[in-house]
PDB file of C-alpha atoms in Angstrom:
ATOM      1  CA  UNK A 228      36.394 122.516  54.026  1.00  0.00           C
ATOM      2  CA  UNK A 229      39.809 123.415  55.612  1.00  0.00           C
ATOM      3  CA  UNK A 230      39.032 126.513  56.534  1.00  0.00           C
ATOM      4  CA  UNK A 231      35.744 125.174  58.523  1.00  0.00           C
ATOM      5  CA  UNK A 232      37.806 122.685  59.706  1.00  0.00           C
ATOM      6  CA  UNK A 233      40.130 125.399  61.171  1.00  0.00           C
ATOM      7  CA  UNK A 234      37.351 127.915  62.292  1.00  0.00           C
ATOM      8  CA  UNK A 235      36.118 124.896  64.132  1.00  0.00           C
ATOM      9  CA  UNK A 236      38.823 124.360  66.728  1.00  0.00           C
ATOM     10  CA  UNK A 237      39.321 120.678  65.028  1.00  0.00           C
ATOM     11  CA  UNK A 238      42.581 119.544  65.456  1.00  0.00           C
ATOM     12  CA  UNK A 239      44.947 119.180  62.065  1.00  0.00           C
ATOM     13  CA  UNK A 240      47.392 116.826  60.926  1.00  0.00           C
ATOM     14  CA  UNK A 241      50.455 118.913  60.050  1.00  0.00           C
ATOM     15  CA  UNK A 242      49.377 117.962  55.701  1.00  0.00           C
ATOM     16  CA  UNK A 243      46.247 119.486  56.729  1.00  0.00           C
ATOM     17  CA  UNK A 244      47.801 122.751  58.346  1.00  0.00           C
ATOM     18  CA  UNK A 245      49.539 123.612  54.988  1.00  0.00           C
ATOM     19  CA  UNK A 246      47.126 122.363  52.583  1.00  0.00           C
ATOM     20  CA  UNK A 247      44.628 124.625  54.836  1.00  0.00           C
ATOM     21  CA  UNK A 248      47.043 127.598  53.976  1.00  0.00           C
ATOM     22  CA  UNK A 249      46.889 127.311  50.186  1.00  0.00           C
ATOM     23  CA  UNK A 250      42.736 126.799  50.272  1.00  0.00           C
ATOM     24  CA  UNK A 251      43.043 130.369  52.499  1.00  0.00           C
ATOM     25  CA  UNK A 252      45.790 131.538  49.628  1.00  0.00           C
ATOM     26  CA  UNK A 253      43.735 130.496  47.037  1.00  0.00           C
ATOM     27  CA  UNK A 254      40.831 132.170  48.324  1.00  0.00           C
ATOM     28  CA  UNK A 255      42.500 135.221  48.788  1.00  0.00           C
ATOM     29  CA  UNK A 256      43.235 135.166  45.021  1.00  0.00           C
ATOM     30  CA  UNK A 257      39.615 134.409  43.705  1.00  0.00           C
ATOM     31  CA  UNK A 258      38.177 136.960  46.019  1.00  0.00           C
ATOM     32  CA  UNK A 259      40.337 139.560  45.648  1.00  0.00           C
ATOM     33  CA  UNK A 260      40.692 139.921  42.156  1.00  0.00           C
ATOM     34  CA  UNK A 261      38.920 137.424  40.487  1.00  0.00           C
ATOM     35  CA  UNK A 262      35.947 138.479  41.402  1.00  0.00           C
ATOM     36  CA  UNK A 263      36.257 142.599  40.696  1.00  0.00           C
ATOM     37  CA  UNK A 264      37.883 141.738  37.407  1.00  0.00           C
ATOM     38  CA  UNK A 265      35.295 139.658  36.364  1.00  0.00           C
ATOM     39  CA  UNK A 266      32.835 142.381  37.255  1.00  0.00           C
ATOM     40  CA  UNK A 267      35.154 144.719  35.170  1.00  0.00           C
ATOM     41  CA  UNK A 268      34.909 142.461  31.933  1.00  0.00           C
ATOM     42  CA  UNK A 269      31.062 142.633  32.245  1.00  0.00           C
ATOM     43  CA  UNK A 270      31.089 146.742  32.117  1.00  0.00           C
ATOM     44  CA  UNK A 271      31.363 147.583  35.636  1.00  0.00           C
ATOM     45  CA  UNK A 272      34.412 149.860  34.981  1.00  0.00           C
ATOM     46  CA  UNK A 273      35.238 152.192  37.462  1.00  0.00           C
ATOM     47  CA  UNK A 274      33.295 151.325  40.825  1.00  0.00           C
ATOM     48  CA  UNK A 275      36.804 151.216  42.410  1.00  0.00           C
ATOM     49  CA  UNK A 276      38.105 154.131  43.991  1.00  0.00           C
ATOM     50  CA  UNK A 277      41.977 154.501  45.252  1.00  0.00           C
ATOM     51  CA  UNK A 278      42.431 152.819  47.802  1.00  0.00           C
ATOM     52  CA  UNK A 279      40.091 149.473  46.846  1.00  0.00           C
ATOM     53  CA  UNK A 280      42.416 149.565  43.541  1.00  0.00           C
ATOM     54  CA  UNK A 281      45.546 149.834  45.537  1.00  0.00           C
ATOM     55  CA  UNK A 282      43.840 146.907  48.245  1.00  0.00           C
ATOM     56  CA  UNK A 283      42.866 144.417  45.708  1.00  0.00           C
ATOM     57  CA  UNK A 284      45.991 144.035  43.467  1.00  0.00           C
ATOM     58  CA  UNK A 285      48.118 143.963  46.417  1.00  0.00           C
ATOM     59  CA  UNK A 286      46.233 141.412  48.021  1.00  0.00           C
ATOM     60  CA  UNK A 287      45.762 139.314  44.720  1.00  0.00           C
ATOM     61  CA  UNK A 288      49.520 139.630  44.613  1.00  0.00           C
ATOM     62  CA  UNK A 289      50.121 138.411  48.837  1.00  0.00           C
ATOM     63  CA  UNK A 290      47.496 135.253  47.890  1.00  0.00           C
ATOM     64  CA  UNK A 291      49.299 134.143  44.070  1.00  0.00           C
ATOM     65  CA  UNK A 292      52.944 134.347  46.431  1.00  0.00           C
ATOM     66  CA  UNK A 293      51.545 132.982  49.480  1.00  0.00           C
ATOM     67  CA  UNK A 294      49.911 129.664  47.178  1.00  0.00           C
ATOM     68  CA  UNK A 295      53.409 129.881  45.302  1.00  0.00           C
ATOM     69  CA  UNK A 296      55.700 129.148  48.594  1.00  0.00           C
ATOM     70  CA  UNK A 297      52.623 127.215  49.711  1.00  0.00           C
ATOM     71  CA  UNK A 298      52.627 124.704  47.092  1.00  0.00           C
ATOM     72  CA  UNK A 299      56.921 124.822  47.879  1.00  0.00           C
ATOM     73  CA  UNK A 300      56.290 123.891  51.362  1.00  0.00           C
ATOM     74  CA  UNK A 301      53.660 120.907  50.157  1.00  0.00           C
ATOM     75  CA  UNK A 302      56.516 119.569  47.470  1.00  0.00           C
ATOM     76  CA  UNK A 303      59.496 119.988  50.246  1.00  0.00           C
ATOM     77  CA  UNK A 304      57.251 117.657  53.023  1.00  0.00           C
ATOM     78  CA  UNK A 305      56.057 115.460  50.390  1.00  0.00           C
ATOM     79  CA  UNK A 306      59.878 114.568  49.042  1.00  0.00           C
ATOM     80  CA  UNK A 307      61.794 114.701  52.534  1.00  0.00           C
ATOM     81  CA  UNK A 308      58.676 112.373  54.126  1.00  0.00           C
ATOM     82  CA  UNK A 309      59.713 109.839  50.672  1.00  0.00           C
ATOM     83  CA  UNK A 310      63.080 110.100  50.564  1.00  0.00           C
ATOM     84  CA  UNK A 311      64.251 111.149  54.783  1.00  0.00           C
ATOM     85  CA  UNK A 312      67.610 110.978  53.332  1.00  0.00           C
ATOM     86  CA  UNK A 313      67.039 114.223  51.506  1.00  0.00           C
ATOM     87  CA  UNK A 314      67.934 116.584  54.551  1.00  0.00           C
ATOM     88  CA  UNK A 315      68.486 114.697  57.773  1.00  0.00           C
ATOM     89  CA  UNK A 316      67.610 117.817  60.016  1.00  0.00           C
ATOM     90  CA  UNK A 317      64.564 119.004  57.966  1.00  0.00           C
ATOM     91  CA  UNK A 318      63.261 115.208  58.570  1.00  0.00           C
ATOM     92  CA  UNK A 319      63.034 115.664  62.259  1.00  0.00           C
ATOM     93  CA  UNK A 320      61.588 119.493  62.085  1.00  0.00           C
ATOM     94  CA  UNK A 321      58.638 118.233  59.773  1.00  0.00           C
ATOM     95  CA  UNK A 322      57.258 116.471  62.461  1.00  0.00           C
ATOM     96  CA  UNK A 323      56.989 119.017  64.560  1.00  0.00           C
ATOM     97  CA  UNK A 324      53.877 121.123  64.149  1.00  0.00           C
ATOM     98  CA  UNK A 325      55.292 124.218  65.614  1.00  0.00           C
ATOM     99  CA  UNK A 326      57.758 123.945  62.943  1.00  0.00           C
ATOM    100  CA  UNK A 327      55.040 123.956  59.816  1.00  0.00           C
ATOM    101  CA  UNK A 328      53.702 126.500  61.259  1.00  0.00           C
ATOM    102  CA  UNK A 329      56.252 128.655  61.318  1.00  0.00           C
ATOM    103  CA  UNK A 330      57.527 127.858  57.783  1.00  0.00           C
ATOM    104  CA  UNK A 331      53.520 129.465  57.233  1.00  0.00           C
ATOM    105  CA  UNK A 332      53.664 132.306  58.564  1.00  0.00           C
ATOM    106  CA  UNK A 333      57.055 133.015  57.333  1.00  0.00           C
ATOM    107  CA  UNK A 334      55.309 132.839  53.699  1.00  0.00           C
ATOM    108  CA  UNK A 335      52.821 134.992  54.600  1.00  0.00           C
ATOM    109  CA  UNK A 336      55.378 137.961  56.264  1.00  0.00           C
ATOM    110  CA  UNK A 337      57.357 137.765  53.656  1.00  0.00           C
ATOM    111  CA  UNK A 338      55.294 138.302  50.917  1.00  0.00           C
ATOM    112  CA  UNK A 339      53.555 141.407  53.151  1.00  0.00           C
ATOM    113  CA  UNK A 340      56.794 142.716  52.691  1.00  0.00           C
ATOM    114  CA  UNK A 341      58.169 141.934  49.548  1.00  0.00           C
ATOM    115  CA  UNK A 342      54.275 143.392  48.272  1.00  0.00           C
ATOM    116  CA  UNK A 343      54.384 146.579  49.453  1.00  0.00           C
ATOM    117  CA  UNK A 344      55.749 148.387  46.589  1.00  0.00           C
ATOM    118  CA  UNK A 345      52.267 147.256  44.623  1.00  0.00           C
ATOM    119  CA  UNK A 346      50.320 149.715  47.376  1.00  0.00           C
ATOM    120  CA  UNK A 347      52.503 152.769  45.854  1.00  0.00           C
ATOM    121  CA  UNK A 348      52.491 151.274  42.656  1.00  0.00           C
ATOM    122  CA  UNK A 349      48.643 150.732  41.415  1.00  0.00           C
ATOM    123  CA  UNK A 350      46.153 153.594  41.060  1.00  0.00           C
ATOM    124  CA  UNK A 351      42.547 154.183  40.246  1.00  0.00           C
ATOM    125  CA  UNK A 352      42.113 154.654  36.256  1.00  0.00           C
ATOM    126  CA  UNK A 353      41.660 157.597  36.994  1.00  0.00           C
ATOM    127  CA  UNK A 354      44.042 159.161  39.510  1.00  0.00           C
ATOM    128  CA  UNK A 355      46.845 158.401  37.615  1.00  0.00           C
ATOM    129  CA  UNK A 356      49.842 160.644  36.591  1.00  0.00           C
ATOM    130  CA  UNK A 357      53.133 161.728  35.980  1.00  0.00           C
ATOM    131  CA  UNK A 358      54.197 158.154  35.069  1.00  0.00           C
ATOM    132  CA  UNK A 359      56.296 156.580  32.327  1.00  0.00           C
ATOM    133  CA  UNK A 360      54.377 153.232  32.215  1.00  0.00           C
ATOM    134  CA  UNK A 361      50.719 153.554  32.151  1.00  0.00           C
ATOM    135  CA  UNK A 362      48.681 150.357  31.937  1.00  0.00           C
ATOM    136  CA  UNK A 363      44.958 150.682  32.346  1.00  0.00           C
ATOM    137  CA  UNK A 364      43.387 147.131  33.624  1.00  0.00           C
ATOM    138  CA  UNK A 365      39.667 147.950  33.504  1.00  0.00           C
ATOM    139  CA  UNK A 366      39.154 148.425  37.205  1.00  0.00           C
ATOM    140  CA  UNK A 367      42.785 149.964  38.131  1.00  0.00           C
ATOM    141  CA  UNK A 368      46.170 151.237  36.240  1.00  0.00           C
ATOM    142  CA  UNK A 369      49.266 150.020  36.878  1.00  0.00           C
ATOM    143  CA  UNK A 370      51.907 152.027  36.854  1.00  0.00           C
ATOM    144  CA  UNK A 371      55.750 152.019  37.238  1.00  0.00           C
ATOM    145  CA  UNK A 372      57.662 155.715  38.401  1.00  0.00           C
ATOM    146  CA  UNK A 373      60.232 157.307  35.597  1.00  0.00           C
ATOM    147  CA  UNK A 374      63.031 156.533  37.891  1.00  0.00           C
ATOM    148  CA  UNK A 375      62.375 152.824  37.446  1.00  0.00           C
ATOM    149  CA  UNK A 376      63.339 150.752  34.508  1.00  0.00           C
ATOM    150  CA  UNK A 377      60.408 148.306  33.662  1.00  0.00           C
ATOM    151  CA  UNK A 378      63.102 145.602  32.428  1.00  0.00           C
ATOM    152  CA  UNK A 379      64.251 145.931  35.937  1.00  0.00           C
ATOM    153  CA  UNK A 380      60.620 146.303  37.881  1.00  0.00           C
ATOM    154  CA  UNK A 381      59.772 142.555  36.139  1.00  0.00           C
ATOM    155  CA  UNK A 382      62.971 140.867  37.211  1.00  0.00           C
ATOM    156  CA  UNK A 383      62.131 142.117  41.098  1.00  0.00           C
ATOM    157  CA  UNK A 384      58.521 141.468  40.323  1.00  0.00           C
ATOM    158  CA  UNK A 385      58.708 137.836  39.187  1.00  0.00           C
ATOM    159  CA  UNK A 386      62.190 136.381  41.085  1.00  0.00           C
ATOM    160  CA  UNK A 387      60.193 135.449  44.244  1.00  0.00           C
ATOM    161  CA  UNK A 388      58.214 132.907  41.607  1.00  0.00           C
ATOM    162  CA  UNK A 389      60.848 131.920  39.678  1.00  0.00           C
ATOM    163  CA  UNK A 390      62.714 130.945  42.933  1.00  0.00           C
ATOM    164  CA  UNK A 391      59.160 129.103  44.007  1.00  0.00           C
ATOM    165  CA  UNK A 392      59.462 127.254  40.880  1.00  0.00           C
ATOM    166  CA  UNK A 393      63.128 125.977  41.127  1.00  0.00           C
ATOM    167  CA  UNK A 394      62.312 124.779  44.354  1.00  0.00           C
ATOM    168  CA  UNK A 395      59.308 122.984  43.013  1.00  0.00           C
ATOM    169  CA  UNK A 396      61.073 121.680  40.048  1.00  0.00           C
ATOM    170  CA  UNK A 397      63.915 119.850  42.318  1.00  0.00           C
ATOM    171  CA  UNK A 398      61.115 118.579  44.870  1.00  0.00           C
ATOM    172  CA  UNK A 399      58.948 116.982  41.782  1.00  0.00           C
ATOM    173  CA  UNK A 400      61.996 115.909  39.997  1.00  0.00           C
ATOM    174  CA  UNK A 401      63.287 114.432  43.605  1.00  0.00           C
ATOM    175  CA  UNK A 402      60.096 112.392  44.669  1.00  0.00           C
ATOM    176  CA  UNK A 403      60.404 110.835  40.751  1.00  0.00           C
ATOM    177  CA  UNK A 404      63.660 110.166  41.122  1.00  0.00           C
ATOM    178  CA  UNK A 405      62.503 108.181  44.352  1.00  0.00           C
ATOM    179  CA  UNK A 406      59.868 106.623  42.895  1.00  0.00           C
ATOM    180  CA  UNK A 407      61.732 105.409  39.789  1.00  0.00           C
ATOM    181  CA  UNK A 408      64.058 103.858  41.741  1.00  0.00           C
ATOM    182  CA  UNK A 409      61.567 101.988  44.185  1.00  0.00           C
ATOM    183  CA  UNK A 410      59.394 100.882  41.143  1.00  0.00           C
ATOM    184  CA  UNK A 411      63.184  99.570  39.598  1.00  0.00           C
ATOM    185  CA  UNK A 412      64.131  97.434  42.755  1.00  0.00           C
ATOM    186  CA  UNK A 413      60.484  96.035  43.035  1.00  0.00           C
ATOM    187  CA  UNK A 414      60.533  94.732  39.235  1.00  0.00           C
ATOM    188  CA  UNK A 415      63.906  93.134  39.992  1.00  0.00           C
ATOM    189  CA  UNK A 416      62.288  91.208  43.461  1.00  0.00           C
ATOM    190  CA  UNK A 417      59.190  90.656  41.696  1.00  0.00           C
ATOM    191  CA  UNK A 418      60.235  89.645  38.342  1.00  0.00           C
ATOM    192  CA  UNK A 419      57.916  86.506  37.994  1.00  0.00           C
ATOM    193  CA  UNK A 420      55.047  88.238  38.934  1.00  0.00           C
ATOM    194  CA  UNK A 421      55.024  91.057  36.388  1.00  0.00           C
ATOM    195  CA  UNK A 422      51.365  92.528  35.858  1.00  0.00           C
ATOM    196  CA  UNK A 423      49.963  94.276  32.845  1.00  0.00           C
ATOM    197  CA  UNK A 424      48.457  96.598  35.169  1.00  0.00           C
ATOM    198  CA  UNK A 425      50.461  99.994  35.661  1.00  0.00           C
ATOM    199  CA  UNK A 426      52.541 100.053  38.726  1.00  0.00           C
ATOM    200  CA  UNK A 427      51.324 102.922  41.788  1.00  0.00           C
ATOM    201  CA  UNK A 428      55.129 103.738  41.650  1.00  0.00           C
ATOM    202  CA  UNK A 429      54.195 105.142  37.871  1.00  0.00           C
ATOM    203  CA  UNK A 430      50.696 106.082  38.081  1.00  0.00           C
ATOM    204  CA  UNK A 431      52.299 108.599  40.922  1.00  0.00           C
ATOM    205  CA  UNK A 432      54.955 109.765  38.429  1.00  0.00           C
ATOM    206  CA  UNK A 433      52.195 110.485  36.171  1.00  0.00           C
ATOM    207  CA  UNK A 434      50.316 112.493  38.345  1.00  0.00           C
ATOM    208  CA  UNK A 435      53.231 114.239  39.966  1.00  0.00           C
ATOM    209  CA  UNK A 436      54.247 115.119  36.145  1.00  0.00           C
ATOM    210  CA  UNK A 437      51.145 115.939  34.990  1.00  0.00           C
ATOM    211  CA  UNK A 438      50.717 118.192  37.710  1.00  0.00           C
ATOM    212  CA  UNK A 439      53.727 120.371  37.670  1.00  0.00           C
ATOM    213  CA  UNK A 440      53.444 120.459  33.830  1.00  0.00           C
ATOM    214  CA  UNK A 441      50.466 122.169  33.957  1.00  0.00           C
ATOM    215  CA  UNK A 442      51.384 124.317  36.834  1.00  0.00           C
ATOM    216  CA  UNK A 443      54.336 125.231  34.278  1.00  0.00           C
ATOM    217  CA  UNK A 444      52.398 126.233  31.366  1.00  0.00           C
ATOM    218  CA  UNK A 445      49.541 128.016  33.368  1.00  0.00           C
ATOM    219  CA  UNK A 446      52.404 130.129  34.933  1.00  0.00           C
ATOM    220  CA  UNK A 447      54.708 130.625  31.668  1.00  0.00           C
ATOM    221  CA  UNK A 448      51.651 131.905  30.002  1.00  0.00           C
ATOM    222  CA  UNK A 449      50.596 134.218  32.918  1.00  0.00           C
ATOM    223  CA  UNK A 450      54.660 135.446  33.039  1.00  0.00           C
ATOM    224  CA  UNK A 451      54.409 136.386  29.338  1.00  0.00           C
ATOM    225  CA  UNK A 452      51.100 138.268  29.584  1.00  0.00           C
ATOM    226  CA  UNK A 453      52.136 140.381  32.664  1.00  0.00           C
ATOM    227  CA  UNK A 454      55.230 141.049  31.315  1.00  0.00           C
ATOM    228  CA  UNK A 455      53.364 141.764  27.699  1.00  0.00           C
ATOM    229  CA  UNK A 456      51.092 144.493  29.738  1.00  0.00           C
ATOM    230  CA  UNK A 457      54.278 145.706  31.895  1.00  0.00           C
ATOM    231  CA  UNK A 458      55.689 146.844  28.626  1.00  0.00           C
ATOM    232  CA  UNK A 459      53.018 148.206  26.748  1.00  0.00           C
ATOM    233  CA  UNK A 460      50.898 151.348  27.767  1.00  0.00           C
ATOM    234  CA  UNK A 461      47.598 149.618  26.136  1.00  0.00           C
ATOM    235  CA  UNK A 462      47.954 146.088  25.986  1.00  0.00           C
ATOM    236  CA  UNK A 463      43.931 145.611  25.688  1.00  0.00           C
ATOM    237  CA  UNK A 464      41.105 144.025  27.360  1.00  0.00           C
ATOM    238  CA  UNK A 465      41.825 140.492  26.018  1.00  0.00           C
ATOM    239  CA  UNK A 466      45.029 140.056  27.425  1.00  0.00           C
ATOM    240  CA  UNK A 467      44.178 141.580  30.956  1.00  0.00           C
ATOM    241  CA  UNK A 468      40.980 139.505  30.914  1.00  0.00           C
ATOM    242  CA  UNK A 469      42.883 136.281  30.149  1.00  0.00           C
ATOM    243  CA  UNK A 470      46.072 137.088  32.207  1.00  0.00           C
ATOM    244  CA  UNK A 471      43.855 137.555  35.218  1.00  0.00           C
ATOM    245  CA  UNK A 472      41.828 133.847  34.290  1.00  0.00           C
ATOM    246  CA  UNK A 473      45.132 132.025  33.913  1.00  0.00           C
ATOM    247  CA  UNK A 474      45.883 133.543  37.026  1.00  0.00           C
ATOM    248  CA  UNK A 475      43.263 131.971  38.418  1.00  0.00           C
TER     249      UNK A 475
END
């Protein structure tokens, strides 16, 4: 629907411009990998040459960062358009859309470059060689040089997430924080009118908590798999299956 919207020369608020950018993110994702690994895990092994190999992780890899700095940018607006007093300056740049719009395409550069190692990095199953760490993934093997510790590959590999998910983890815990504090000060105004219904002050805690706590597990669970097949030269269908659902 956001993409239509876009493709149809409709004008956007600015919540619409970046919640367009993680559908298009997200889509990227499915399409790029969830959809030839699914193929894979039906028996369609090797209908992937080189290049396609090399083409699909790497742009699985651009959408999951791109939806990670996405979802960022979504927190950061949410909080600062709560709480102004959060950052001053950043207040006044929100409402400009030439400003969201940068902050967009900034994810998407720098995750085309921070990427790029994946293109040298993945190979067809079977054009594969002279490697240390081997990992066959149904459709393509992935594959990290001699030269290269793996401990050292997964701290590179995963920092630009982990530094998505601090982010997250202060905007959530700042736009609670807010709403804690509003939902305190109405209680003490409205004191004689206390309702057994829940406050929207909590049922937007909830949500907000529910939300990143499941964003948490999905991605701890995804961390430990990828790491699990970084490290092992056969780490078996079941785990590349379900590392590339959770994914997803």
């Amino acid at each position: 629907f956001y993409n239509f919207m876009w493709l149809a020369g409709n004008r956007l608020r600015l919540m619409d411009l970046i919640l367009n950018q993680l559908a298009l993110a997200n889509s990227l994702v499915l399409f790029s990998k969830g959809i030839p690994q699914t193929m894979a895990a039906f028996g369609f092994k090797y209908f992937l040459d080189n290049t396609g190999c090399k083409l699909v992780f790497f742009n699985h890899r651009v959408g999951t960062g791109v939806s990670f700095s996405t979802i960022c940018l979504l927190n950061g607006f949410q909080a600062i358009k709560l709480d102004p007093s959060i950052c001053r300056w950043l207040e006044l740049k929100i409402r400009s859309q030439k400003f969201i719009v940068f902050c967009c395409f900034l994810c998407w550069v720098l995750h085309l470059l921070i990427n790029t190692s994946v293109l040298f990095l993945v190979n067809s199953p079977l054009d594969s060689k002279n490697l240390s760490v081997e990992n066959n993934y149904g459709l393509c093997s992935w594959a990290i040089p001699e030269r290269v510790s793996a401990a050292l590959y997964t701290i590179l590999y995963f920092s630009p997430d982990f530094l998505s998910l601090g982010f997250m983890a202060w905007a959530s815990g700042s736009m609670v924080f807010v709403l804690y504090r509003h939902k305190q000060r109405v209680q003490q105004i409205c004191s004689n009118r206390l309702s057994s219904r829940p406050s929207h002050e909590a049922r937007a805690i909830g949500t907000i908590m529910v939300l990143v706590s499941s964003f948490f597990a999905f991605f701890s669970v995804h961390s430990i798999l990828t790491i699990w097949m970084t490290h092992f030269k056969k780490p078996g269908r079941w785990i590349v299956d379900n590392s590339v659902f959770v994914a997803s």
